[in-house]
Amino acid sequence: MINPALFSWRFLNVWKRNLVVYKKIWKVNFLTPLFEPLFYILAFGLGFSGLIRKVHYDGVELSYTGFIAPALIATAVMWNAFFETTYASFVRMYFQKTFDGMLATPLSLEEIIIAEIAWSATKSAGAATIMLLVLGLMGFIHFPMGLLLIPMAFFGGLAFGAIGMFFTGITPTIDMFNLPIFLFITPMFLFSGTFFPVSNLPAWAQPVALAFPLYHLAELARLFSIGTCEVSPLISIGYLTVFIIFFTFLALIAMRKRLIQ
Amino acid sequence: MNKIIEIQNLVKQFNGVNAVNGLSFSVEKGEFFGLLGPNGAGKTTTIRMLYGYSPPTSGMLRVFGMDISTDSRKIKSRIGVCQQDNTLDPDLSVEQNLLVFAGYFSIPKKEAVERSEELLDFFALSHKKDAKVMELSGGMVRRLILARSLINRPELLILDEPTTGLDPQSRHQVWEKLGELKKSGLTVVITTHYMEEATQLCDRLVIVDHGNILVDGSPERLIEQYAGRHIVEIEGPDQDLIEYLKNHDVEYDDLGKRLILYDPERKGMNSAIRSQYCNEKCIYRNSTLEDVFLRLTGRELRE
């Protein structure tokens, strides 16, 4: 079903196209990852600090802001990559017919899709880098290990970019992205050990949370930020690797079915 | 190797329906070849198969002697495509559109800059180099799409309705540029709904309908053969005229309120018709490709 001749390094030319566009608007894009962690830390740090003293996590006592700070990077990775391969890719594919133009060149559809996913991961890594600076300055991240959050963000971005691209392949209209966001992304955002430990959930709900890719990314983010995690990082990395391969494959099939007729 | 395109028994099915129904034709090197037909005749489907966008259901499609289903990447690197839709990148400036597109062909940056300068100059767009694509007029958009399709110095240019929606000035400017490209020896395949365009540009053309080729030849020969040299249009014809035409074996189409007579002069009946049957309004004119087209594909609406 997937022909290896359709893959080559040419995908980087599409990746570069997105970079050229991004360079034009980077000043605006730069602000979100800069202020987002500030807002969260302020809101939860000031607002919740009276309600929640300490969070018990992996046998360690963490301040509430110390608990959520690494997870904020993981959630930013998710939002950035998922939005890029859903709304942004859909606009390029459907409204701007950018892919149609590209398909009249030696590029294959597979290379375009891989490039879109790789680009979404790049955006995630960029956002994570800026957040790393902000949260690092506030003392929430330990260096030099914290620098591993940047490749981790790219890796996590591939996972959310791939599943986003899959939704783009099967979603008839752009409004219908509300569905995966409401049913998949939002619950994941709230229940993946991001704002409270998964151990606080009722027993039946815990395995569900453990199946969320964001849970594993938040785990890795905590490991690289403060050196603690509940689950072995090998499991998290393994889970995300399988997730990336599986959804990239599905995305390629869905997009080929959608565009090549 | 003089055949740039060879197509034999090409079939394309969508949901079990044949959009292209066993098409066969070939295009020689240096030819300006027209693919004409009413809406839904299978033109764009054929064009899309030609540049590897859409895989054929069956049949042979070879470009530069290579099979499209196995060598599409090699073929695509040597052709230029001007799609029917505006597929310019609205996120990029005019010049960036050319440079980024050159990147898709893996053309080195320095060469891409040189070529895009040349092309912007050729299509009179140099002054709009930094403009946003959204700010361009319809004519400029078309010229930029054309410029972009030439960025890889193609040996074959594929044009899908290159002047649809343009004002006469812009259209003539595009024709002029296409004429220059033709002189330079470029092989071109064009689809169009403008018969005047096909007559002016094409060395040879086919008219397709329902996925089949109806006729194949040069515009002049097709006009001569299927519409004669002259046409007489008569409004408000009476029964006597129809009798008269039948008796004298003149070919005509009856449109109810209007009769179209194909080359009555050939039978020396022009003056007789003029003096006896021109009740309301008569038009004497040269035949055009449009007469051929309408005669062969019918006058009823397609959509």
Coordinates of C-alpha atoms in Angstrom, one line a residue, chain B residues 93-100 102 107-130 143-144 147-148 150-153 177:
Chain B
S93 CA 5.2 37.0 -2.3
V94 CA 5.3 36.9 -6.1
E95 CA 9.1 36.2 -6.2
Q96 CA 8.9 33.7 -3.3
N97 CA 6.3 31.8 -5.2
L98 CA 8.8 31.2 -8.0
L99 CA 11.8 30.6 -5.6
V100 CA 9.9 28.1 -3.4
A102 CA 12.0 26.0 -7.8
I107 CA 16.9 23.8 -8.4
P108 CA 19.9 25.4 -6.6
K109 CA 19.1 28.8 -5.0
K110 CA 21.4 30.9 -7.2
E111 CA 20.0 29.5 -10.4
A112 CA 16.4 29.8 -9.1
V113 CA 17.0 33.5 -8.5
E114 CA 18.3 34.0 -12.0
R115 CA 15.5 32.1 -13.6
S116 CA 12.8 33.9 -11.6
E117 CA 14.2 37.3 -12.5
E118 CA 14.2 36.2 -16.2
L119 CA 10.6 34.9 -16.0
L120 CA 9.3 37.9 -14.1
D121 CA 10.8 40.1 -16.8
F122 CA 9.3 38.0 -19.6
F123 CA 5.8 38.1 -18.1
A124 CA 6.1 41.8 -17.2
L125 CA 5.8 41.1 -13.5
S126 CA 9.2 42.5 -12.3
H127 CA 7.5 45.5 -10.7
K128 CA 5.3 43.2 -8.6
K129 CA 8.2 41.1 -7.4
D130 CA 7.5 41.8 -3.7
R143 CA 1.0 35.2 -15.9
L144 CA 2.6 34.3 -12.6
A147 CA 6.0 31.9 -15.1
R148 CA 6.0 29.4 -12.3
L150 CA 8.4 27.4 -16.6
I151 CA 10.7 27.6 -13.6
N152 CA 12.1 24.1 -14.3
R153 CA 12.7 24.9 -18.0
K177 CA 3.6 35.1 -24.6

